[in-house]
Short mmCIF file of N, CA and C in Angstrom, two decimals:
data_model
loop_
_atom_site.label_atom_id
_atom_site.label_comp_id
_atom_site.label_asym_id
_atom_site.label_seq_id
_atom_site.Cartn_x
_atom_site.Cartn_y
_atom_site.Cartn_z
N MET X 179 14.87 -6.79 -20.90
CA MET X 179 14.06 -7.36 -20.22
C MET X 179 13.44 -7.52 -21.50
N SER X 180 13.35 -8.75 -22.54
CA SER X 180 12.54 -9.39 -23.23
C SER X 180 12.03 -11.12 -22.49
N ALA X 181 10.46 -10.72 -23.09
CA ALA X 181 9.67 -12.56 -23.10
C ALA X 181 9.86 -13.18 -23.80
N PRO X 182 10.32 -14.29 -23.01
CA PRO X 182 10.11 -15.26 -23.66
C PRO X 182 9.54 -14.88 -24.82
N GLN X 183 9.58 -15.93 -26.59
CA GLN X 183 8.98 -16.31 -27.47
C GLN X 183 8.25 -17.05 -27.03
N SER X 184 7.92 -18.36 -26.03
CA SER X 184 6.96 -19.49 -25.34
C SER X 184 6.17 -18.82 -25.29
N SER X 185 6.36 -18.15 -24.25
CA SER X 185 5.07 -17.50 -23.25
C SER X 185 4.09 -16.34 -24.93
N ILE X 186 4.66 -16.14 -25.16
CA ILE X 186 3.87 -14.63 -26.22
C ILE X 186 3.22 -15.82 -27.11
N VAL X 187 3.87 -16.77 -28.20
CA VAL X 187 3.53 -17.34 -29.26
C VAL X 187 2.20 -18.60 -27.74
N ASP X 188 2.08 -18.74 -26.95
CA ASP X 188 1.98 -19.84 -25.75
C ASP X 188 0.41 -18.82 -25.61
N GLN X 189 0.45 -18.04 -26.08
CA GLN X 189 -0.24 -16.35 -25.53
C GLN X 189 -1.67 -16.04 -25.95
N ALA X 190 -1.18 -16.45 -27.46
CA ALA X 190 -1.68 -16.06 -28.79
C ALA X 190 -2.46 -17.68 -29.14
N LEU X 191 -1.91 -18.55 -28.58
CA LEU X 191 -2.27 -19.74 -28.98
C LEU X 191 -3.74 -19.91 -28.01
N ASP X 192 -3.94 -19.72 -26.89
CA ASP X 192 -4.37 -19.44 -26.71
C ASP X 192 -5.35 -18.67 -26.67
N LEU X 193 -5.21 -17.69 -27.22
CA LEU X 193 -5.84 -16.82 -27.16
C LEU X 193 -6.93 -17.54 -28.82
N VAL X 194 -6.58 -18.08 -30.13
CA VAL X 194 -7.60 -18.36 -30.60
C VAL X 194 -7.84 -20.14 -30.20
N ASP X 195 -7.53 -20.39 -28.71
CA ASP X 195 -8.11 -21.99 -28.49
C ASP X 195 -9.60 -19.91 -28.10
N GLY X 196 -9.40 -19.36 -27.15
CA GLY X 196 -10.61 -19.38 -26.25
C GLY X 196 -11.63 -18.87 -27.35
N ILE X 197 -11.12 -18.25 -28.42
CA ILE X 197 -12.44 -18.08 -30.21
C ILE X 197 -12.58 -18.62 -29.90
N TYR X 198 -12.08 -19.45 -29.94
CA TYR X 198 -12.55 -21.23 -30.98
C TYR X 198 -13.44 -21.36 -30.44
N GLY X 199 -13.99 -21.92 -28.92
CA GLY X 199 -14.11 -22.50 -28.21
C GLY X 199 -15.42 -22.07 -27.88
N LEU X 200 -15.51 -19.90 -28.52
CA LEU X 200 -16.33 -19.04 -27.74
C LEU X 200 -17.98 -19.88 -29.27
N VAL X 201 -17.32 -19.50 -30.00
CA VAL X 201 -17.84 -20.39 -31.87
C VAL X 201 -18.53 -21.84 -31.85
N ASP X 202 -17.74 -22.54 -30.66
CA ASP X 202 -18.49 -23.55 -30.32
C ASP X 202 -19.54 -23.94 -29.21
N ILE X 203 -19.42 -22.90 -28.68
CA ILE X 203 -21.29 -22.95 -27.51
C ILE X 203 -22.32 -22.48 -28.90
N ALA X 204 -21.86 -20.72 -29.13
CA ALA X 204 -22.71 -20.72 -29.90
C ALA X 204 -23.82 -21.72 -30.81
N PHE X 205 -22.62 -22.84 -31.29
CA PHE X 205 -23.14 -23.60 -32.22
C PHE X 205 -23.94 -24.77 -31.15
N ALA X 206 -23.08 -24.56 -29.82
CA ALA X 206 -23.33 -25.47 -28.93
C ALA X 206 -25.06 -25.43 -28.68
N HIS X 207 -25.17 -23.91 -28.35
CA HIS X 207 -26.47 -23.67 -27.70
C HIS X 207 -27.72 -22.61 -29.40
N ASP X 208 -27.37 -23.61 -30.09
CA ASP X 208 -28.58 -22.69 -31.36
C ASP X 208 -27.92 -20.65 -30.77
N LEU X 209 -26.97 -20.02 -31.03
CA LEU X 209 -27.52 -18.58 -30.36
C LEU X 209 -27.31 -17.74 -31.96
N ALA X 210 -27.22 -18.06 -32.54
CA ALA X 210 -27.42 -18.00 -34.11
C ALA X 210 -28.60 -17.74 -34.12
N VAL X 211 -29.19 -19.04 -33.85
CA VAL X 211 -31.10 -19.13 -34.55
C VAL X 211 -32.00 -17.62 -33.09
N VAL X 212 -31.04 -17.47 -32.30
CA VAL X 212 -32.15 -17.36 -30.83
C VAL X 212 -31.52 -14.86 -31.70
N PHE X 213 -30.38 -15.10 -32.03
CA PHE X 213 -29.46 -13.89 -32.95
C PHE X 213 -31.50 -13.01 -33.24
N SER X 214 -32.48 -13.77 -34.77
CA SER X 214 -33.20 -13.88 -35.28
C SER X 214 -34.19 -12.83 -33.92
N ASP X 215 -34.37 -13.72 -33.12
CA ASP X 215 -35.34 -13.49 -32.54
C ASP X 215 -35.03 -12.48 -31.43
N VAL X 216 -33.75 -11.66 -30.76
CA VAL X 216 -33.57 -10.73 -29.99
C VAL X 216 -33.84 -9.16 -31.52
N GLY X 217 -33.57 -9.53 -31.94
CA GLY X 217 -33.19 -8.21 -32.75
C GLY X 217 -31.55 -8.23 -33.47
N SER X 218 -30.88 -9.37 -32.68
CA SER X 218 -29.43 -9.06 -33.61
C SER X 218 -28.83 -9.27 -34.44
N HIS X 219 -29.80 -10.47 -35.54
CA HIS X 219 -28.79 -10.59 -36.24
C HIS X 219 -28.17 -10.70 -37.63
N ASP X 220 -28.23 -9.20 -38.06
CA ASP X 220 -27.57 -7.83 -37.55
C ASP X 220 -26.33 -8.12 -37.83
N ALA X 221 -26.89 -7.68 -36.18
CA ALA X 221 -25.28 -7.59 -36.13
C ALA X 221 -24.25 -8.32 -36.16
N ALA X 222 -24.80 -9.29 -35.53
CA ALA X 222 -23.62 -10.84 -35.39
C ALA X 222 -23.33 -10.93 -36.68
N ARG X 223 -24.04 -11.50 -37.69
CA ARG X 223 -23.27 -10.86 -39.28
C ARG X 223 -22.57 -10.05 -39.73
N SER X 224 -22.35 -9.40 -39.24
CA SER X 224 -21.96 -7.87 -39.08
C SER X 224 -20.50 -8.68 -38.89
N ILE X 225 -21.28 -8.28 -37.23
CA ILE X 225 -19.43 -8.70 -36.35
C ILE X 225 -18.88 -9.97 -37.35
N THR X 226 -19.70 -10.77 -37.33
CA THR X 226 -18.85 -12.26 -37.40
C THR X 226 -17.94 -12.07 -38.97
N SER X 227 -18.58 -11.38 -39.75
CA SER X 227 -18.01 -11.55 -41.34
C SER X 227 -16.72 -10.72 -40.62
N SER X 228 -16.99 -8.89 -40.27
CA SER X 228 -15.38 -7.88 -40.13
C SER X 228 -14.20 -9.32 -39.55
N LEU X 229 -14.57 -10.71 -38.17
CA LEU X 229 -14.00 -10.62 -38.20
C LEU X 229 -13.31 -12.36 -38.52
N VAL X 230 -13.73 -12.90 -39.71
CA VAL X 230 -13.73 -13.66 -41.24
C VAL X 230 -12.72 -13.13 -41.43
N THR X 231 -12.75 -11.88 -42.76
CA THR X 231 -12.49 -11.03 -43.27
C THR X 231 -10.81 -10.32 -42.32
N LEU X 232 -10.30 -10.25 -40.95
CA LEU X 232 -9.12 -10.12 -40.27
C LEU X 232 -9.01 -10.87 -40.04
N LEU X 233 -9.83 -12.00 -39.62
CA LEU X 233 -8.84 -12.95 -39.46
C LEU X 233 -7.68 -13.59 -40.94
N THR X 234 -8.50 -13.84 -42.48
CA THR X 234 -8.30 -13.86 -43.17
C THR X 234 -6.31 -12.98 -43.46
N GLY X 235 -6.23 -12.04 -43.33
CA GLY X 235 -5.71 -10.97 -43.52
C GLY X 235 -4.64 -11.25 -42.54
N ILE X 236 -4.67 -11.11 -40.64
CA ILE X 236 -3.53 -11.89 -39.86
C ILE X 236 -3.25 -13.67 -40.80
N HIS X 237 -4.07 -14.57 -40.89
CA HIS X 237 -3.28 -15.50 -41.26
C HIS X 237 -2.50 -15.48 -42.39
N GLU X 238 -3.05 -15.08 -43.51
CA GLU X 238 -2.49 -13.74 -44.31
C GLU X 238 -0.17 -13.39 -44.52
N GLU X 239 -1.02 -12.43 -43.74
CA GLU X 239 0.71 -12.50 -43.09
C GLU X 239 1.57 -13.28 -42.20
N LEU X 240 0.53 -14.23 -40.69
CA LEU X 240 1.32 -14.61 -39.98
C LEU X 240 2.70 -15.02 -40.90
N PRO X 241 2.79 -15.36 -42.21
CA PRO X 241 3.62 -15.53 -43.10
C PRO X 241 5.14 -14.95 -43.26
N ARG X 242 4.78 -14.02 -43.08
CA ARG X 242 5.61 -12.28 -43.03
C ARG X 242 5.90 -12.33 -41.64
N THR X 243 5.37 -12.31 -41.05
CA THR X 243 5.67 -12.44 -39.21
C THR X 243 6.88 -11.95 -38.61
N GLU X 244 8.02 -11.55 -39.01
CA GLU X 244 9.67 -11.99 -38.28
C GLU X 244 9.97 -11.43 -37.10
N GLN X 245 8.05 -9.94 -36.37
CA GLN X 245 8.50 -9.78 -34.56
C GLN X 245 7.62 -10.02 -34.23
N LEU X 246 8.38 -10.71 -32.84
CA LEU X 246 6.63 -11.00 -32.07
C LEU X 246 6.45 -9.53 -31.58
N GLY X 247 6.20 -8.64 -31.04
CA GLY X 247 5.68 -7.26 -31.36
C GLY X 247 4.30 -7.52 -32.36
N THR X 248 5.03 -6.99 -33.53
CA THR X 248 4.47 -7.76 -34.58
C THR X 248 2.68 -8.42 -34.05
N LEU X 249 3.64 -9.80 -34.45
CA LEU X 249 2.59 -10.24 -34.35
C LEU X 249 1.41 -9.85 -32.68
N GLY X 250 2.10 -9.99 -31.74
CA GLY X 250 1.04 -9.10 -30.25
C GLY X 250 -0.06 -7.91 -31.44
N ALA X 251 0.69 -6.86 -31.72
CA ALA X 251 0.34 -6.56 -32.44
C ALA X 251 -0.76 -6.92 -33.65
N LEU X 252 -0.97 -8.15 -35.25
CA LEU X 252 -2.27 -7.86 -36.01
C LEU X 252 -2.85 -8.40 -35.24
N LEU X 253 -2.69 -9.43 -33.94
CA LEU X 253 -3.86 -10.15 -32.56
C LEU X 253 -4.28 -9.35 -32.04
N GLY X 254 -3.83 -7.84 -32.05
CA GLY X 254 -4.93 -6.84 -30.59
C GLY X 254 -6.21 -6.57 -31.98
N MET X 255 -5.21 -6.61 -33.31
CA MET X 255 -6.67 -5.63 -33.76
C MET X 255 -7.67 -6.91 -33.60
N ILE X 256 -8.82 -8.09 -33.12
CA ILE X 256 -9.82 -8.16 -33.98
C ILE X 256 -10.28 -8.02 -32.05
N GLU X 257 -9.39 -7.63 -30.61
CA GLU X 257 -9.62 -8.10 -30.12
C GLU X 257 -11.34 -7.22 -30.14
N PRO X 258 -11.47 -6.07 -30.93
CA PRO X 258 -12.73 -5.39 -30.25
C PRO X 258 -13.68 -6.30 -31.21
N PHE X 259 -13.80 -6.58 -31.90
CA PHE X 259 -14.36 -7.55 -31.99
C PHE X 259 -14.89 -8.96 -32.31
N VAL X 260 -13.82 -10.02 -30.88
CA VAL X 260 -14.35 -10.56 -30.41
C VAL X 260 -15.56 -9.91 -29.36
N THR X 261 -15.02 -8.48 -28.63
CA THR X 261 -15.58 -8.00 -27.75
C THR X 261 -17.03 -7.56 -27.92
N VAL X 262 -16.69 -7.59 -29.14
CA VAL X 262 -18.75 -7.16 -29.47
C VAL X 262 -19.90 -9.12 -29.85
N LEU X 263 -18.45 -9.70 -30.22
CA LEU X 263 -19.34 -10.95 -30.76
C LEU X 263 -19.55 -11.70 -29.40
N HIS X 264 -18.64 -11.43 -27.86
CA HIS X 264 -18.55 -11.99 -26.42
C HIS X 264 -20.39 -11.69 -26.84
N GLU X 265 -20.97 -9.79 -26.13
CA GLU X 265 -21.37 -9.47 -26.46
C GLU X 265 -23.01 -9.15 -26.22
N LEU X 266 -22.58 -10.35 -27.28
CA LEU X 266 -23.94 -10.03 -28.38
C LEU X 266 -24.10 -11.94 -28.04
N LEU X 267 -23.37 -13.35 -28.06
CA LEU X 267 -23.43 -13.93 -27.44
C LEU X 267 -24.16 -14.18 -26.24
N LEU X 268 -23.49 -13.07 -25.60
CA LEU X 268 -24.86 -13.21 -24.17
C LEU X 268 -25.76 -12.74 -23.68
N GLU X 269 -26.12 -11.27 -25.27
CA GLU X 269 -27.56 -11.64 -25.03
C GLU X 269 -28.29 -12.68 -25.35
N ALA X 270 -27.70 -13.38 -26.12
CA ALA X 270 -28.10 -14.45 -27.17
C ALA X 270 -29.19 -15.21 -26.29
N GLY X 271 -27.76 -15.67 -25.56
CA GLY X 271 -27.53 -16.46 -24.10
C GLY X 271 -28.95 -16.36 -23.00
N HIS X 272 -28.65 -15.00 -22.79
CA HIS X 272 -29.74 -14.91 -21.51
C HIS X 272 -31.05 -15.51 -22.00
N GLN X 273 -32.20 -15.00 -23.08
CA GLN X 273 -32.93 -15.61 -23.63
C GLN X 273 -32.88 -17.51 -23.53
N LEU X 274 -31.75 -18.03 -23.94
CA LEU X 274 -32.22 -19.43 -23.49
C LEU X 274 -31.89 -19.84 -22.24
N GLY X 275 -31.45 -19.56 -21.49
CA GLY X 275 -31.04 -19.61 -19.83
C GLY X 275 -29.54 -19.84 -19.19
N THR X 276 -30.16 -19.73 -18.07
CA THR X 276 -28.35 -19.57 -17.63
C THR X 276 -27.44 -20.45 -17.43
N ARG X 277 -27.89 -21.96 -18.58
CA ARG X 277 -26.64 -23.32 -18.89
C ARG X 277 -25.12 -22.03 -20.05
N ALA X 278 -26.47 -21.59 -20.70
CA ALA X 278 -25.66 -20.54 -22.55
C ALA X 278 -25.08 -19.81 -21.48
N VAL X 279 -25.94 -18.69 -20.87
CA VAL X 279 -24.66 -17.22 -20.33
C VAL X 279 -24.05 -18.01 -19.42
N PHE X 280 -24.05 -19.01 -19.04
CA PHE X 280 -22.59 -19.36 -18.52
C PHE X 280 -21.86 -20.27 -19.12
N ALA X 281 -21.82 -20.42 -19.86
CA ALA X 281 -21.66 -21.63 -20.90
C ALA X 281 -20.31 -19.48 -22.15
N VAL X 282 -21.15 -19.35 -21.94
CA VAL X 282 -20.09 -17.52 -23.34
C VAL X 282 -19.48 -16.82 -21.58
N LEU X 283 -19.72 -16.73 -20.48
CA LEU X 283 -19.22 -16.18 -19.41
C LEU X 283 -17.25 -17.26 -18.75
N ARG X 284 -18.64 -18.64 -19.62
CA ARG X 284 -16.76 -19.88 -18.55
C ARG X 284 -15.91 -18.92 -20.27
N THR X 285 -16.14 -19.05 -21.23
CA THR X 285 -14.49 -18.31 -22.00
C THR X 285 -14.60 -16.48 -22.12
N ARG X 286 -15.16 -15.93 -21.66
CA ARG X 286 -14.57 -14.58 -21.89
C ARG X 286 -14.04 -14.31 -20.81
N ARG X 287 -13.27 -14.49 -19.42
CA ARG X 287 -11.69 -14.74 -18.43
C ARG X 287 -10.91 -14.89 -19.27
N PRO X 288 -11.07 -15.75 -19.68
CA PRO X 288 -9.28 -16.76 -20.44
C PRO X 288 -9.42 -16.37 -22.15
N VAL X 289 -10.53 -15.90 -22.86
CA VAL X 289 -9.58 -14.83 -23.62
C VAL X 289 -9.49 -13.55 -23.34
N GLU X 290 -10.10 -12.72 -22.19
CA GLU X 290 -9.25 -10.89 -22.19
C GLU X 290 -7.78 -10.86 -21.54
N LEU X 291 -7.34 -12.74 -20.82
CA LEU X 291 -6.62 -12.34 -20.10
C LEU X 291 -5.33 -12.77 -21.27
N ALA X 292 -6.60 -14.07 -22.17
CA ALA X 292 -4.69 -13.72 -23.23
C ALA X 292 -4.29 -13.25 -24.20
N PHE X 293 -5.44 -11.79 -24.38
CA PHE X 293 -5.17 -10.40 -24.47
C PHE X 293 -4.22 -9.21 -24.37
N ALA X 294 -4.29 -9.32 -22.71
CA ALA X 294 -3.67 -8.92 -21.93
C ALA X 294 -1.97 -8.64 -21.96
N HIS X 295 -2.07 -10.43 -21.97
CA HIS X 295 -1.11 -11.79 -21.41
C HIS X 295 0.05 -11.03 -22.90
N LEU X 296 -0.47 -11.23 -24.12
CA LEU X 296 -0.39 -11.05 -25.42
C LEU X 296 0.38 -9.55 -25.82
N ARG X 297 -0.83 -8.40 -24.94
CA ARG X 297 -0.20 -7.21 -25.65
C ARG X 297 1.47 -6.51 -24.40
N THR X 298 1.12 -7.47 -22.94
CA THR X 298 1.71 -7.04 -22.23
C THR X 298 3.03 -8.07 -22.57
N ALA X 299 3.33 -9.24 -23.71
CA ALA X 299 4.53 -9.40 -23.87
C ALA X 299 4.82 -9.08 -25.24
N ALA X 300 4.11 -9.22 -26.37
CA ALA X 300 5.21 -8.74 -27.12
C ALA X 300 5.24 -7.36 -26.98
N ARG X 301 4.80 -6.59 -26.16
CA ARG X 301 5.82 -4.64 -25.48
C ARG X 301 7.17 -4.93 -25.28
N MET X 302 7.48 -6.22 -24.55
CA MET X 302 8.47 -6.28 -23.90
C MET X 302 9.35 -7.69 -24.89
N GLY X 303 9.27 -8.04 -25.86
CA GLY X 303 9.82 -9.71 -26.33
C GLY X 303 9.53 -8.03 -27.96
N ALA X 304 9.16 -7.22 -28.39
CA ALA X 304 8.32 -6.80 -29.62
C ALA X 304 9.62 -6.46 -30.67
N THR X 305 10.58 -7.27 -29.98
CA THR X 305 11.47 -6.78 -31.10
C THR X 305 12.41 -7.70 -31.02
N GLN X 306 11.77 -9.23 -30.76
CA GLN X 306 12.38 -9.99 -30.98
C GLN X 306 11.67 -11.13 -32.23
N PRO X 307 12.83 -12.15 -32.68
CA PRO X 307 12.10 -12.55 -34.00
C PRO X 307 11.68 -13.53 -34.41
N VAL X 308 10.24 -13.87 -34.54
CA VAL X 308 9.67 -15.28 -34.21
C VAL X 308 10.60 -16.55 -35.03
N ASP X 309 10.06 -17.25 -34.67
CA ASP X 309 10.53 -18.91 -34.99
C ASP X 309 9.09 -19.40 -36.06
N ASP X 310 10.23 -20.00 -36.99
CA ASP X 310 9.61 -21.48 -37.26
C ASP X 310 8.63 -21.57 -37.24
N GLU X 311 8.80 -22.59 -36.72
CA GLU X 311 7.49 -23.08 -36.10
C GLU X 311 7.17 -22.97 -34.83
N PRO X 312 6.73 -22.29 -34.47
CA PRO X 312 5.45 -21.45 -33.45
C PRO X 312 5.22 -20.70 -34.41
N ARG X 313 5.48 -19.96 -35.35
CA ARG X 313 4.97 -18.75 -36.80
C ARG X 313 3.74 -20.03 -36.77
N THR X 314 3.99 -21.24 -37.13
CA THR X 314 3.42 -22.51 -38.28
C THR X 314 2.21 -22.80 -37.51
N SER X 315 3.05 -23.23 -35.98
CA SER X 315 1.27 -23.93 -35.91
C SER X 315 1.04 -22.02 -35.48
N LEU X 316 0.59 -21.27 -35.06
CA LEU X 316 -0.53 -20.32 -34.63
C LEU X 316 -1.38 -20.18 -36.30
N ARG X 317 -0.72 -20.30 -37.24
CA ARG X 317 -1.01 -20.33 -38.44
C ARG X 317 -1.77 -21.60 -38.45
N LEU X 318 -1.29 -22.42 -38.12
CA LEU X 318 -2.52 -23.13 -38.21
C LEU X 318 -3.73 -23.07 -36.96
N ALA X 319 -3.30 -23.49 -36.22
CA ALA X 319 -4.94 -22.76 -35.27
C ALA X 319 -5.40 -21.36 -35.83
N VAL X 320 -4.70 -20.34 -36.46
CA VAL X 320 -5.43 -18.86 -36.06
C VAL X 320 -7.07 -19.97 -38.18
N GLU X 321 -6.26 -20.90 -38.53
CA GLU X 321 -7.32 -21.26 -40.01
C GLU X 321 -7.98 -22.10 -39.76
N ALA X 322 -8.00 -23.45 -39.04
CA ALA X 322 -8.53 -24.05 -37.92
C ALA X 322 -9.96 -22.96 -37.43
N LEU X 323 -9.56 -22.09 -36.93
CA LEU X 323 -10.93 -21.06 -35.79
C LEU X 323 -11.90 -20.25 -37.56
N LEU X 324 -10.03 -19.63 -38.60
CA LEU X 324 -11.43 -18.99 -39.43
C LEU X 324 -12.14 -20.18 -40.12
N GLY X 325 -12.31 -21.53 -39.92
CA GLY X 325 -13.09 -22.71 -40.16
C GLY X 325 -14.45 -22.80 -39.50
N ASN X 326 -14.39 -22.56 -38.54
CA ASN X 326 -15.35 -22.52 -37.88
C ASN X 326 -16.23 -21.82 -37.17
N LEU X 327 -15.50 -19.68 -37.29
CA LEU X 327 -15.87 -19.42 -37.58
C LEU X 327 -16.60 -19.00 -38.62
N ALA X 328 -16.39 -19.09 -40.46
CA ALA X 328 -16.85 -19.05 -41.28
C ALA X 328 -17.70 -19.73 -41.54
N SER X 329 -17.83 -20.94 -41.02
CA SER X 329 -18.98 -21.74 -40.80
C SER X 329 -20.13 -21.30 -40.46
N PHE X 330 -20.15 -20.48 -38.61
CA PHE X 330 -20.72 -19.75 -38.11
C PHE X 330 -21.37 -19.19 -38.76
N ALA X 331 -20.69 -17.56 -40.16
CA ALA X 331 -20.78 -17.21 -39.42
C ALA X 331 -21.81 -17.41 -41.46
N ASP X 332 -21.49 -18.71 -42.39
CA ASP X 332 -22.46 -19.06 -43.42
C ASP X 332 -23.22 -19.63 -42.77
N LEU X 333 -24.02 -19.86 -41.67
CA LEU X 333 -25.14 -19.86 -40.72
C LEU X 333 -26.28 -18.67 -40.73
N LEU X 334 -25.13 -17.71 -40.93
CA LEU X 334 -25.53 -16.87 -39.63
C LEU X 334 -26.70 -16.22 -41.32
N GLY X 335 -25.33 -16.18 -42.01
CA GLY X 335 -26.14 -16.04 -43.46
C GLY X 335 -27.17 -15.98 -44.39
N ALA X 336 -27.10 -17.65 -43.58
CA ALA X 336 -28.62 -18.77 -44.32
C ALA X 336 -29.69 -18.12 -42.72
N LEU X 337 -29.65 -18.01 -42.26
CA LEU X 337 -31.43 -18.00 -41.90
C LEU X 337 -31.85 -16.19 -41.87
N ASP X 338 -32.55 -15.79 -41.24
CA ASP X 338 -33.32 -14.89 -42.32
C ASP X 338 -33.35 -14.73 -40.88
N PRO X 339 -33.26 -13.25 -41.00
CA PRO X 339 -33.94 -12.23 -39.48
C PRO X 339 -34.10 -12.12 -39.61
N LEU X 340 -35.88 -12.05 -38.89
CA LEU X 340 -37.14 -11.33 -38.08
C LEU X 340 -37.94 -10.79 -38.55
N PRO X 341 -38.38 -9.95 -39.31
CA PRO X 341 -38.80 -8.43 -39.65
C PRO X 341 -39.63 -8.25 -37.68
N PRO X 342 -38.97 -6.63 -37.73
CA PRO X 342 -39.01 -6.02 -36.42
C PRO X 342 -40.25 -5.97 -34.84
N GLU X 343 -41.46 -5.55 -37.01
CA GLU X 343 -42.48 -5.62 -36.38
C GLU X 343 -42.69 -6.67 -35.32
N LEU X 344 -42.28 -7.97 -35.13
CA LEU X 344 -43.31 -9.21 -35.10
C LEU X 344 -41.91 -9.89 -34.02
N ILE X 345 -41.02 -8.98 -33.95
CA ILE X 345 -39.62 -8.95 -33.15
C ILE X 345 -40.28 -8.13 -31.62
N GLU X 346 -40.73 -7.46 -31.20
CA GLU X 346 -41.53 -6.34 -30.43
C GLU X 346 -43.36 -7.38 -30.72
N SER X 347 -43.61 -7.61 -30.83
CA SER X 347 -45.47 -8.99 -30.68
C SER X 347 -44.86 -9.86 -29.59
N LEU X 348 -42.71 -10.14 -30.28
CA LEU X 348 -42.64 -11.72 -28.91
C LEU X 348 -42.87 -11.23 -27.87
N PRO X 349 -43.42 -13.01 -26.76
CA PRO X 349 -43.23 -12.69 -25.23
C PRO X 349 -41.52 -12.54 -24.79
N ARG X 350 -40.95 -11.82 -24.13
CA ARG X 350 -39.40 -12.63 -24.01
C ARG X 350 -40.02 -13.17 -22.63
N LEU X 351 -38.81 -14.38 -23.07
CA LEU X 351 -38.69 -14.78 -21.47
C LEU X 351 -37.93 -14.72 -20.60
N PRO X 352 -38.49 -15.18 -19.79
CA PRO X 352 -37.63 -14.44 -18.00
C PRO X 352 -36.11 -14.70 -17.89
N HIS X 353 -35.13 -14.07 -17.29
CA HIS X 353 -33.13 -14.30 -17.63
C HIS X 353 -34.13 -15.73 -16.09
N LYS X 354 -33.23 -16.71 -16.69
CA LYS X 354 -32.81 -17.97 -15.34
C LYS X 354 -32.33 -18.11 -14.60
#
């Protein structure tokens, strides 16, 4: 039994859309600035740069991806990085209040489900060929995500992290 190609590509598109939404939330709630306040600026910058690098490689590989299983494996490589980015954004959101926390949390479940469904569907349809039209749609979606993520990485690069001694002296906001 094999998974229909459309469901695999749909899951891949849902995944890319979910990550795009996560980055939008980071912009909307100024979470990049909060990274400096909580001392996770360097980690956020590193993980975002790593995601940009991985997604650039995936974007370049998509035109040569012949099988759906390979497509799932390519996108599965970013899962640990997306998980860490979620955690960092959640930590930063706690400094701002419940609105930011809920916004980050709302993106987590759809992304986790897309990763899980993509893994399962890719295994079931591992040797099915990838058609040009869905591959092109996915490539364009990854391209849009790359632009958004690269902008976030640039913003993180433009912000200077606060010195650790200053971070320790800052009063902590109570969790709202």
